[in-house]
Amino acid sequence: MKELKSAREPRRKEKDFYKVFVRLGRERRRLIALRILRDQKMLNDLYDHFLIQRSLAEPGDSVAWERFQV
């Protein structure tokens, strides 16, 4: 039973974080989003996510990460 609880814990924390984020005012959410996007590690993760989504949507199509750099 303990294993099941530990598997759900990260998901619950993610939902809690999102609830708090959504409750913030529009300007605070914007500032946090901009701060996240200035973090190079976070930006790299975001690129990876979009490349993975693109590759799943278009199997067999090679997508270079440079095409998505700002």
PDB file with SEQRES, HELIX, SHEET and CRYST1 records, atoms N, CA, C and O in Angstrom:
SEQRES   1 A   70  MET LYS GLU LEU LYS SER ALA ARG GLU PRO ARG ARG LYS          
SEQRES   2 A   70  GLU LYS ASP PHE TYR LYS VAL PHE VAL ARG LEU GLY ARG          
SEQRES   3 A   70  GLU ARG ARG ARG LEU ILE ALA LEU ARG ILE LEU ARG ASP          
SEQRES   4 A   70  GLN LYS MET LEU ASN ASP LEU TYR ASP HIS PHE LEU ILE          
SEQRES   5 A   70  GLN ARG SER LEU ALA GLU PRO GLY ASP SER VAL ALA TRP          
SEQRES   6 A   70  GLU ARG PHE GLN VAL                                          
HELIX    1 AA1 LYS A    2  ARG A   23  1                                  22    
HELIX    2 AA2 ARG A   26  ARG A   38  1                                  13    
HELIX    3 AA3 GLN A   40  ALA A   57  1                                  18    
HELIX    4 AA4 TRP A   65  PHE A   68  5                                   4    
CRYST1    1.000    1.000    1.000  90.00  90.00  90.00 P 1           1          
ATOM      1  N   MET A   1       0.820  -1.196   0.000  1.00  0.00           N  
ATOM      2  CA  MET A   1       0.000   0.000   0.000  1.00  0.00           C  
ATOM      3  C   MET A   1       0.862   1.256   0.000  1.00  0.00           C  
ATOM      4  O   MET A   1       0.511   2.261  -0.619  1.00  0.00           O  
ATOM      5  N   LYS A   2       1.992   1.192   0.699  1.00  0.00           N  
ATOM      6  CA  LYS A   2       2.884   2.341   0.757  1.00  0.00           C  
ATOM      7  C   LYS A   2       3.422   2.692  -0.634  1.00  0.00           C  
ATOM      8  O   LYS A   2       3.580   3.869  -0.958  1.00  0.00           O  
ATOM      9  N   GLU A   3       3.707   1.665  -1.463  1.00  0.00           N  
ATOM     10  CA  GLU A   3       4.214   1.910  -2.814  1.00  0.00           C  
ATOM     11  C   GLU A   3       3.201   2.684  -3.645  1.00  0.00           C  
ATOM     12  O   GLU A   3       3.583   3.569  -4.411  1.00  0.00           O  
ATOM     13  N   LEU A   4       1.925   2.369  -3.508  1.00  0.00           N  
ATOM     14  CA  LEU A   4       0.885   3.069  -4.251  1.00  0.00           C  
ATOM     15  C   LEU A   4       0.822   4.532  -3.850  1.00  0.00           C  
ATOM     16  O   LEU A   4       0.677   5.404  -4.707  1.00  0.00           O  
ATOM     17  N   LYS A   5       0.930   4.809  -2.566  1.00  0.00           N  
ATOM     18  CA  LYS A   5       0.895   6.185  -2.086  1.00  0.00           C  
ATOM     19  C   LYS A   5       2.078   6.979  -2.637  1.00  0.00           C  
ATOM     20  O   LYS A   5       1.907   8.116  -3.078  1.00  0.00           O  
ATOM     21  N   SER A   6       3.271   6.394  -2.617  1.00  0.00           N  
ATOM     22  CA  SER A   6       4.450   7.116  -3.095  1.00  0.00           C  
ATOM     23  C   SER A   6       4.385   7.372  -4.595  1.00  0.00           C  
ATOM     24  O   SER A   6       4.956   8.351  -5.075  1.00  0.00           O  
ATOM     25  N   ALA A   7       3.702   6.511  -5.343  1.00  0.00           N  
ATOM     26  CA  ALA A   7       3.566   6.716  -6.787  1.00  0.00           C  
ATOM     27  C   ALA A   7       2.616   7.870  -7.092  1.00  0.00           C  
ATOM     28  O   ALA A   7       2.781   8.549  -8.106  1.00  0.00           O  
ATOM     29  N   ARG A   8       1.628   8.103  -6.235  1.00  0.00           N  
ATOM     30  CA  ARG A   8       0.663   9.178  -6.455  1.00  0.00           C  
ATOM     31  C   ARG A   8       1.177  10.524  -5.966  1.00  0.00           C  
ATOM     32  O   ARG A   8       0.690  11.563  -6.411  1.00  0.00           O  
ATOM     33  N   GLU A   9       2.139  10.528  -5.070  1.00  0.00           N  
ATOM     34  CA  GLU A   9       2.613  11.756  -4.434  1.00  0.00           C  
ATOM     35  C   GLU A   9       3.103  12.808  -5.426  1.00  0.00           C  
ATOM     36  O   GLU A   9       2.672  13.956  -5.318  1.00  0.00           O  
ATOM     37  N   PRO A  10       3.974  12.495  -6.384  1.00  0.00           N  
ATOM     38  CA  PRO A  10       4.423  13.540  -7.327  1.00  0.00           C  
ATOM     39  C   PRO A  10       3.263  14.131  -8.123  1.00  0.00           C  
ATOM     40  O   PRO A  10       3.257  15.329  -8.403  1.00  0.00           O  
ATOM     41  N   ARG A  11       2.296  13.322  -8.484  1.00  0.00           N  
ATOM     42  CA  ARG A  11       1.149  13.793  -9.255  1.00  0.00           C  
ATOM     43  C   ARG A  11       0.323  14.786  -8.438  1.00  0.00           C  
ATOM     44  O   ARG A  11      -0.146  15.797  -8.960  1.00  0.00           O  
ATOM     45  N   ARG A  12       0.151  14.483  -7.150  1.00  0.00           N  
ATOM     46  CA  ARG A  12      -0.619  15.358  -6.274  1.00  0.00           C  
ATOM     47  C   ARG A  12       0.097  16.693  -6.104  1.00  0.00           C  
ATOM     48  O   ARG A  12      -0.540  17.746  -6.124  1.00  0.00           O  
ATOM     49  N   LYS A  13       1.411  16.656  -5.939  1.00  0.00           N  
ATOM     50  CA  LYS A  13       2.182  17.896  -5.796  1.00  0.00           C  
ATOM     51  C   LYS A  13       2.091  18.742  -7.059  1.00  0.00           C  
ATOM     52  O   LYS A  13       2.021  19.969  -6.990  1.00  0.00           O  
ATOM     53  N   GLU A  14       2.092  18.084  -8.204  1.00  0.00           N  
ATOM     54  CA  GLU A  14       1.973  18.793  -9.477  1.00  0.00           C  
ATOM     55  C   GLU A  14       0.626  19.508  -9.551  1.00  0.00           C  
ATOM     56  O   GLU A  14       0.555  20.667  -9.960  1.00  0.00           O  
ATOM     57  N   LYS A  15      -0.430  18.823  -9.159  1.00  0.00           N  
ATOM     58  CA  LYS A  15      -1.764  19.438  -9.179  1.00  0.00           C  
ATOM     59  C   LYS A  15      -1.844  20.591  -8.195  1.00  0.00           C  
ATOM     60  O   LYS A  15      -2.438  21.626  -8.500  1.00  0.00           O  
ATOM     61  N   ASP A  16      -1.246  20.424  -7.005  1.00  0.00           N  
ATOM     62  CA  ASP A  16      -1.249  21.501  -6.009  1.00  0.00           C  
ATOM     63  C   ASP A  16      -0.522  22.730  -6.541  1.00  0.00           C  
ATOM     64  O   ASP A  16      -0.995  23.855  -6.384  1.00  0.00           O  
ATOM     65  N   PHE A  17       0.617  22.513  -7.162  1.00  0.00           N  
ATOM     66  CA  PHE A  17       1.387  23.615  -7.723  1.00  0.00           C  
ATOM     67  C   PHE A  17       0.569  24.357  -8.777  1.00  0.00           C  
ATOM     68  O   PHE A  17       0.533  25.588  -8.794  1.00  0.00           O  
ATOM     69  N   TYR A  18      -0.085  23.601  -9.652  1.00  0.00           N  
ATOM     70  CA  TYR A  18      -0.858  24.219 -10.726  1.00  0.00           C  
ATOM     71  C   TYR A  18      -2.025  25.034 -10.159  1.00  0.00           C  
ATOM     72  O   TYR A  18      -2.304  26.133 -10.637  1.00  0.00           O  
ATOM     73  N   LYS A  19      -2.700  24.499  -9.147  1.00  0.00           N  
ATOM     74  CA  LYS A  19      -3.814  25.231  -8.528  1.00  0.00           C  
ATOM     75  C   LYS A  19      -3.348  26.577  -7.989  1.00  0.00           C  
ATOM     76  O   LYS A  19      -4.015  27.593  -8.186  1.00  0.00           O  
ATOM     77  N   VAL A  20      -2.210  26.584  -7.312  1.00  0.00           N  
ATOM     78  CA  VAL A  20      -1.678  27.826  -6.749  1.00  0.00           C  
ATOM     79  C   VAL A  20      -1.303  28.786  -7.871  1.00  0.00           C  
ATOM     80  O   VAL A  20      -1.595  29.980  -7.792  1.00  0.00           O  
ATOM     81  N   PHE A  21      -0.659  28.273  -8.913  1.00  0.00           N  
ATOM     82  CA  PHE A  21      -0.255  29.110 -10.038  1.00  0.00           C  
ATOM     83  C   PHE A  21      -1.471  29.780 -10.687  1.00  0.00           C  
ATOM     84  O   PHE A  21      -1.438  30.975 -10.979  1.00  0.00           O  
ATOM     85  N   VAL A  22      -2.532  29.021 -10.908  1.00  0.00           N  
ATOM     86  CA  VAL A  22      -3.727  29.551 -11.561  1.00  0.00           C  
ATOM     87  C   VAL A  22      -4.407  30.610 -10.693  1.00  0.00           C  
ATOM     88  O   VAL A  22      -5.015  31.540 -11.222  1.00  0.00           O  
ATOM     89  N   ARG A  23      -4.312  30.483  -9.388  1.00  0.00           N  
ATOM     90  CA  ARG A  23      -4.941  31.455  -8.488  1.00  0.00           C  
ATOM     91  C   ARG A  23      -4.203  32.789  -8.438  1.00  0.00           C  
ATOM     92  O   ARG A  23      -4.755  33.786  -7.972  1.00  0.00           O  
ATOM     93  N   LEU A  24      -2.971  32.815  -8.911  1.00  0.00           N  
ATOM     94  CA  LEU A  24      -2.225  34.074  -8.924  1.00  0.00           C  
ATOM     95  C   LEU A  24      -2.871  35.042  -9.909  1.00  0.00           C  
ATOM     96  O   LEU A  24      -3.593  34.634 -10.819  1.00  0.00           O  
ATOM     97  N   GLY A  25      -2.607  36.298  -9.718  1.00  0.00           N  
ATOM     98  CA  GLY A  25      -3.102  37.299 -10.657  1.00  0.00           C  
ATOM     99  C   GLY A  25      -2.403  37.168 -11.999  1.00  0.00           C  
ATOM    100  O   GLY A  25      -1.345  36.549 -12.107  1.00  0.00           O  
ATOM    101  N   ARG A  26      -3.005  37.755 -13.010  1.00  0.00           N  
ATOM    102  CA  ARG A  26      -2.477  37.661 -14.372  1.00  0.00           C  
ATOM    103  C   ARG A  26      -1.028  38.143 -14.468  1.00  0.00           C  
ATOM    104  O   ARG A  26      -0.205  37.496 -15.116  1.00  0.00           O  
ATOM    105  N   GLU A  27      -0.716  39.250 -13.844  1.00  0.00           N  
ATOM    106  CA  GLU A  27       0.643  39.809 -13.912  1.00  0.00           C  
ATOM    107  C   GLU A  27       1.657  38.900 -13.224  1.00  0.00           C  
ATOM    108  O   GLU A  27       2.755  38.696 -13.741  1.00  0.00           O  
ATOM    109  N   ARG A  28       1.298  38.354 -12.063  1.00  0.00           N  
ATOM    110  CA  ARG A  28       2.219  37.445 -11.361  1.00  0.00           C  
ATOM    111  C   ARG A  28       2.484  36.190 -12.179  1.00  0.00           C  
ATOM    112  O   ARG A  28       3.619  35.717 -12.240  1.00  0.00           O  
ATOM    113  N   ARG A  29       1.435  35.641 -12.815  1.00  0.00           N  
ATOM    114  CA  ARG A  29       1.634  34.456 -13.668  1.00  0.00           C  
ATOM    115  C   ARG A  29       2.560  34.803 -14.829  1.00  0.00           C  
ATOM    116  O   ARG A  29       3.431  34.009 -15.184  1.00  0.00           O  
ATOM    117  N   ARG A  30       2.382  35.977 -15.419  1.00  0.00           N  
ATOM    118  CA  ARG A  30       3.223  36.400 -16.542  1.00  0.00           C  
ATOM    119  C   ARG A  30       4.681  36.510 -16.112  1.00  0.00           C  
ATOM    120  O   ARG A  30       5.579  36.045 -16.814  1.00  0.00           O  
ATOM    121  N   LEU A  31       4.913  37.131 -14.950  1.00  0.00           N  
ATOM    122  CA  LEU A  31       6.281  37.288 -14.456  1.00  0.00           C  
ATOM    123  C   LEU A  31       6.935  35.935 -14.157  1.00  0.00           C  
ATOM    124  O   LEU A  31       8.114  35.735 -14.446  1.00  0.00           O  
ATOM    125  N   ILE A  32       6.179  35.029 -13.590  1.00  0.00           N  
ATOM    126  CA  ILE A  32       6.720  33.697 -13.310  1.00  0.00           C  
ATOM    127  C   ILE A  32       7.041  32.972 -14.613  1.00  0.00           C  
ATOM    128  O   ILE A  32       8.092  32.342 -14.732  1.00  0.00           O  
ATOM    129  N   ALA A  33       6.140  33.059 -15.590  1.00  0.00           N  
ATOM    130  CA  ALA A  33       6.377  32.409 -16.882  1.00  0.00           C  
ATOM    131  C   ALA A  33       7.634  32.977 -17.548  1.00  0.00           C  
ATOM    132  O   ALA A  33       8.436  32.225 -18.101  1.00  0.00           O  
ATOM    133  N   LEU A  34       7.804  34.288 -17.496  1.00  0.00           N  
ATOM    134  CA  LEU A  34       9.002  34.900 -18.077  1.00  0.00           C  
ATOM    135  C   LEU A  34      10.265  34.460 -17.352  1.00  0.00           C  
ATOM    136  O   LEU A  34      11.300  34.238 -17.980  1.00  0.00           O  
ATOM    137  N   ARG A  35      10.184  34.335 -16.051  1.00  0.00           N  
ATOM    138  CA  ARG A  35      11.340  33.877 -15.272  1.00  0.00           C  
ATOM    139  C   ARG A  35      11.706  32.443 -15.647  1.00  0.00           C  
ATOM    140  O   ARG A  35      12.884  32.111 -15.779  1.00  0.00           O  
ATOM    141  N   ILE A  36      10.694  31.600 -15.817  1.00  0.00           N  
ATOM    142  CA  ILE A  36      10.936  30.217 -16.224  1.00  0.00           C  
ATOM    143  C   ILE A  36      11.589  30.183 -17.598  1.00  0.00           C  
ATOM    144  O   ILE A  36      12.522  29.410 -17.819  1.00  0.00           O  
ATOM    145  N   LEU A  37      11.118  31.003 -18.518  1.00  0.00           N  
ATOM    146  CA  LEU A  37      11.652  31.000 -19.875  1.00  0.00           C  
ATOM    147  C   LEU A  37      13.064  31.580 -19.964  1.00  0.00           C  
ATOM    148  O   LEU A  37      13.772  31.322 -20.938  1.00  0.00           O  
ATOM    149  N   ARG A  38      13.479  32.350 -18.973  1.00  0.00           N  
ATOM    150  CA  ARG A  38      14.862  32.853 -18.952  1.00  0.00           C  
ATOM    151  C   ARG A  38      15.836  31.820 -18.392  1.00  0.00           C  
ATOM    152  O   ARG A  38      17.050  31.969 -18.530  1.00  0.00           O  
ATOM    153  N   ASP A  39      15.308  30.777 -17.763  1.00  0.00           N  
ATOM    154  CA  ASP A  39      16.147  29.719 -17.194  1.00  0.00           C  
ATOM    155  C   ASP A  39      16.529  28.756 -18.327  1.00  0.00           C  
ATOM    156  O   ASP A  39      15.659  28.088 -18.885  1.00  0.00           O  
ATOM    157  N   GLN A  40      17.803  28.681 -18.663  1.00  0.00           N  
ATOM    158  CA  GLN A  40      18.247  27.903 -19.818  1.00  0.00           C  
ATOM    159  C   GLN A  40      17.896  26.422 -19.687  1.00  0.00           C  
ATOM    160  O   GLN A  40      17.529  25.795 -20.681  1.00  0.00           O  
ATOM    161  N   LYS A  41      17.999  25.848 -18.494  1.00  0.00           N  
ATOM    162  CA  LYS A  41      17.647  24.431 -18.317  1.00  0.00           C  
ATOM    163  C   LYS A  41      16.157  24.207 -18.595  1.00  0.00           C  
ATOM    164  O   LYS A  41      15.776  23.223 -19.229  1.00  0.00           O  
ATOM    165  N   MET A  42      15.327  25.125 -18.115  1.00  0.00           N  
ATOM    166  CA  MET A  42      13.891  25.002 -18.359  1.00  0.00           C  
ATOM    167  C   MET A  42      13.589  25.173 -19.844  1.00  0.00           C  
ATOM    168  O   MET A  42      12.749  24.463 -20.398  1.00  0.00           O  
ATOM    169  N   LEU A  43      14.259  26.095 -20.472  1.00  0.00           N  
ATOM    170  CA  LEU A  43      14.062  26.338 -21.893  1.00  0.00           C  
ATOM    171  C   LEU A  43      14.473  25.105 -22.708  1.00  0.00           C  
ATOM    172  O   LEU A  43      13.793  24.738 -23.666  1.00  0.00           O  
ATOM    173  N   ASN A  44      15.570  24.479 -22.331  1.00  0.00           N  
ATOM    174  CA  ASN A  44      16.003  23.249 -23.005  1.00  0.00           C  
ATOM    175  C   ASN A  44      14.955  22.148 -22.849  1.00  0.00           C  
ATOM    176  O   ASN A  44      14.671  21.420 -23.800  1.00  0.00           O  
ATOM    177  N   ASP A  45      14.385  22.027 -21.657  1.00  0.00           N  
ATOM    178  CA  ASP A  45      13.327  21.038 -21.433  1.00  0.00           C  
ATOM    179  C   ASP A  45      12.114  21.336 -22.313  1.00  0.00           C  
ATOM    180  O   ASP A  45      11.485  20.425 -22.851  1.00  0.00           O  
ATOM    181  N   LEU A  46      11.800  22.601 -22.448  1.00  0.00           N  
ATOM    182  CA  LEU A  46      10.665  23.001 -23.276  1.00  0.00           C  
ATOM    183  C   LEU A  46      10.915  22.654 -24.743  1.00  0.00           C  
ATOM    184  O   LEU A  46      10.024  22.143 -25.422  1.00  0.00           O  
ATOM    185  N   TYR A  47      12.119  22.929 -25.230  1.00  0.00           N  
ATOM    186  CA  TYR A  47      12.479  22.543 -26.599  1.00  0.00           C  
ATOM    187  C   TYR A  47      12.315  21.033 -26.776  1.00  0.00           C  
ATOM    188  O   TYR A  47      11.727  20.571 -27.754  1.00  0.00           O  
ATOM    189  N   ASP A  48      12.844  20.276 -25.816  1.00  0.00           N  
ATOM    190  CA  ASP A  48      12.739  18.817 -25.895  1.00  0.00           C  
ATOM    191  C   ASP A  48      11.282  18.382 -25.981  1.00  0.00           C  
ATOM    192  O   ASP A  48      10.925  17.524 -26.787  1.00  0.00           O  
ATOM    193  N   HIS A  49      10.449  18.983 -25.142  1.00  0.00           N  
ATOM    194  CA  HIS A  49       9.036  18.617 -25.136  1.00  0.00           C  
ATOM    195  C   HIS A  49       8.396  18.858 -26.505  1.00  0.00           C  
ATOM    196  O   HIS A  49       7.696  17.992 -27.028  1.00  0.00           O  
ATOM    197  N   PHE A  50       8.639  20.032 -27.079  1.00  0.00           N  
ATOM    198  CA  PHE A  50       8.046  20.338 -28.382  1.00  0.00           C  
ATOM    199  C   PHE A  50       8.584  19.439 -29.490  1.00  0.00           C  
ATOM    200  O   PHE A  50       7.839  19.041 -30.386  1.00  0.00           O  
ATOM    201  N   LEU A  51       9.865  19.119 -29.433  1.00  0.00           N  
ATOM    202  CA  LEU A  51      10.431  18.229 -30.445  1.00  0.00           C  
ATOM    203  C   LEU A  51       9.842  16.828 -30.337  1.00  0.00           C  
ATOM    204  O   LEU A  51       9.559  16.194 -31.354  1.00  0.00           O  
ATOM    205  N   ILE A  52       9.657  16.348 -29.124  1.00  0.00           N  
ATOM    206  CA  ILE A  52       9.051  15.031 -28.918  1.00  0.00           C  
ATOM    207  C   ILE A  52       7.618  15.032 -29.430  1.00  0.00           C  
ATOM    208  O   ILE A  52       7.208  14.103 -30.127  1.00  0.00           O  
ATOM    209  N   GLN A  53       6.851  16.071 -29.088  1.00  0.00           N  
ATOM    210  CA  GLN A  53       5.465  16.158 -29.558  1.00  0.00           C  
ATOM    211  C   GLN A  53       5.409  16.207 -31.084  1.00  0.00           C  
ATOM    212  O   GLN A  53       4.559  15.568 -31.704  1.00  0.00           O  
ATOM    213  N   ARG A  54       6.303  16.955 -31.668  1.00  0.00           N  
ATOM    214  CA  ARG A  54       6.338  17.067 -33.139  1.00  0.00           C  
ATOM    215  C   ARG A  54       6.696  15.732 -33.780  1.00  0.00           C  
ATOM    216  O   ARG A  54       6.101  15.342 -34.785  1.00  0.00           O  
ATOM    217  N   SER A  55       7.669  15.031 -33.197  1.00  0.00           N  
ATOM    218  CA  SER A  55       8.078  13.746 -33.769  1.00  0.00           C  
ATOM    219  C   SER A  55       6.982  12.699 -33.626  1.00  0.00           C  
ATOM    220  O   SER A  55       6.853  11.821 -34.478  1.00  0.00           O  
ATOM    221  N   LEU A  56       6.190  12.782 -32.555  1.00  0.00           N  
ATOM    222  CA  LEU A  56       5.071  11.853 -32.397  1.00  0.00           C  
ATOM    223  C   LEU A  56       3.955  12.159 -33.386  1.00  0.00           C  
ATOM    224  O   LEU A  56       3.273  11.250 -33.858  1.00  0.00           O  
ATOM    225  N   ALA A  57       3.771  13.431 -33.698  1.00  0.00           N  
ATOM    226  CA  ALA A  57       2.717  13.836 -34.625  1.00  0.00           C  
ATOM    227  C   ALA A  57       3.092  13.529 -36.080  1.00  0.00           C  
ATOM    228  O   ALA A  57       2.222  13.291 -36.918  1.00  0.00           O  
ATOM    229  N   GLU A  58       4.394  13.540 -36.365  1.00  0.00           N  
ATOM    230  CA  GLU A  58       4.850  13.314 -37.735  1.00  0.00           C  
ATOM    231  C   GLU A  58       5.923  12.228 -37.745  1.00  0.00           C  
ATOM    232  O   GLU A  58       7.103  12.528 -37.925  1.00  0.00           O  
ATOM    233  N   PRO A  59       5.523  10.967 -37.552  1.00  0.00           N  
ATOM    234  CA  PRO A  59       6.501   9.880 -37.517  1.00  0.00           C  
ATOM    235  C   PRO A  59       7.321   9.818 -38.802  1.00  0.00           C  
ATOM    236  O   PRO A  59       6.802  10.000 -39.903  1.00  0.00           O  
ATOM    237  N   GLY A  60       8.595   9.560 -38.633  1.00  0.00           N  
ATOM    238  CA  GLY A  60       9.483   9.434 -39.778  1.00  0.00           C  
ATOM    239  C   GLY A  60      10.027  10.752 -40.282  1.00  0.00           C  
ATOM    240  O   GLY A  60      10.900  10.764 -41.150  1.00  0.00           O  
ATOM    241  N   ASP A  61       9.536  11.860 -39.762  1.00  0.00           N  
ATOM    242  CA  ASP A  61       9.992  13.181 -40.184  1.00  0.00           C  
ATOM    243  C   ASP A  61      11.081  13.652 -39.229  1.00  0.00           C  
ATOM    244  O   ASP A  61      10.845  13.725 -38.023  1.00  0.00           O  
ATOM    245  N   SER A  62      12.247  13.966 -39.733  1.00  0.00           N  
ATOM    246  CA  SER A  62      13.346  14.448 -38.902  1.00  0.00           C  
ATOM    247  C   SER A  62      13.175  15.944 -38.645  1.00  0.00           C  
ATOM    248  O   SER A  62      12.970  16.724 -39.575  1.00  0.00           O  
ATOM    249  N   VAL A  63      13.262  16.336 -37.364  1.00  0.00           N  
ATOM    250  CA  VAL A  63      13.089  17.744 -37.003  1.00  0.00           C  
ATOM    251  C   VAL A  63      14.333  18.197 -36.241  1.00  0.00           C  
ATOM    252  O   VAL A  63      14.628  17.676 -35.166  1.00  0.00           O  
ATOM    253  N   ALA A  64      15.048  19.147 -36.785  1.00  0.00           N  
ATOM    254  CA  ALA A  64      16.251  19.669 -36.124  1.00  0.00           C  
ATOM    255  C   ALA A  64      15.839  20.658 -35.037  1.00  0.00           C  
ATOM    256  O   ALA A  64      14.932  21.463 -35.247  1.00  0.00           O  
ATOM    257  N   TRP A  65      16.493  20.606 -33.887  1.00  0.00           N  
ATOM    258  CA  TRP A  65      16.135  21.497 -32.777  1.00  0.00           C  
ATOM    259  C   TRP A  65      16.423  22.952 -33.118  1.00  0.00           C  
ATOM    260  O   TRP A  65      15.795  23.851 -32.560  1.00  0.00           O  
ATOM    261  N   GLU A  66      17.360  23.196 -34.023  1.00  0.00           N  
ATOM    262  CA  GLU A  66      17.676  24.572 -34.381  1.00  0.00           C  
ATOM    263  C   GLU A  66      16.495  25.309 -34.994  1.00  0.00           C  
ATOM    264  O   GLU A  66      16.424  26.535 -34.911  1.00  0.00           O  
ATOM    265  N   ARG A  67      15.565  24.581 -35.609  1.00  0.00           N  
ATOM    266  CA  ARG A  67      14.388  25.213 -36.211  1.00  0.00           C  
ATOM    267  C   ARG A  67      13.503  25.873 -35.177  1.00  0.00           C  
ATOM    268  O   ARG A  67      12.687  26.733 -35.510  1.00  0.00           O  
ATOM    269  N   PHE A  68      13.658  25.478 -33.921  1.00  0.00           N  
ATOM    270  CA  PHE A  68      12.765  25.983 -32.886  1.00  0.00           C  
ATOM    271  C   PHE A  68      13.432  26.993 -31.969  1.00  0.00           C  
ATOM    272  O   PHE A  68      12.802  27.471 -31.026  1.00  0.00           O  
ATOM    273  N   GLN A  69      14.671  27.325 -32.215  1.00  0.00           N  
ATOM    274  CA  GLN A  69      15.349  28.299 -31.374  1.00  0.00           C  
ATOM    275  C   GLN A  69      14.831  29.699 -31.671  1.00  0.00           C  
ATOM    276  O   GLN A  69      14.537  30.053 -32.812  1.00  0.00           O  
ATOM    277  N   VAL A  70      14.733  30.468 -30.614  1.00  0.00           N  
ATOM    278  CA  VAL A  70      14.224  31.838 -30.734  1.00  0.00           C  
ATOM    279  C   VAL A  70      15.362  32.772 -31.055  1.00  0.00           C  
ATOM    280  O   VAL A  70      15.150  33.977 -31.198  1.00  0.00           O  
TER     281      VAL A  70                                                      
END                                                                             
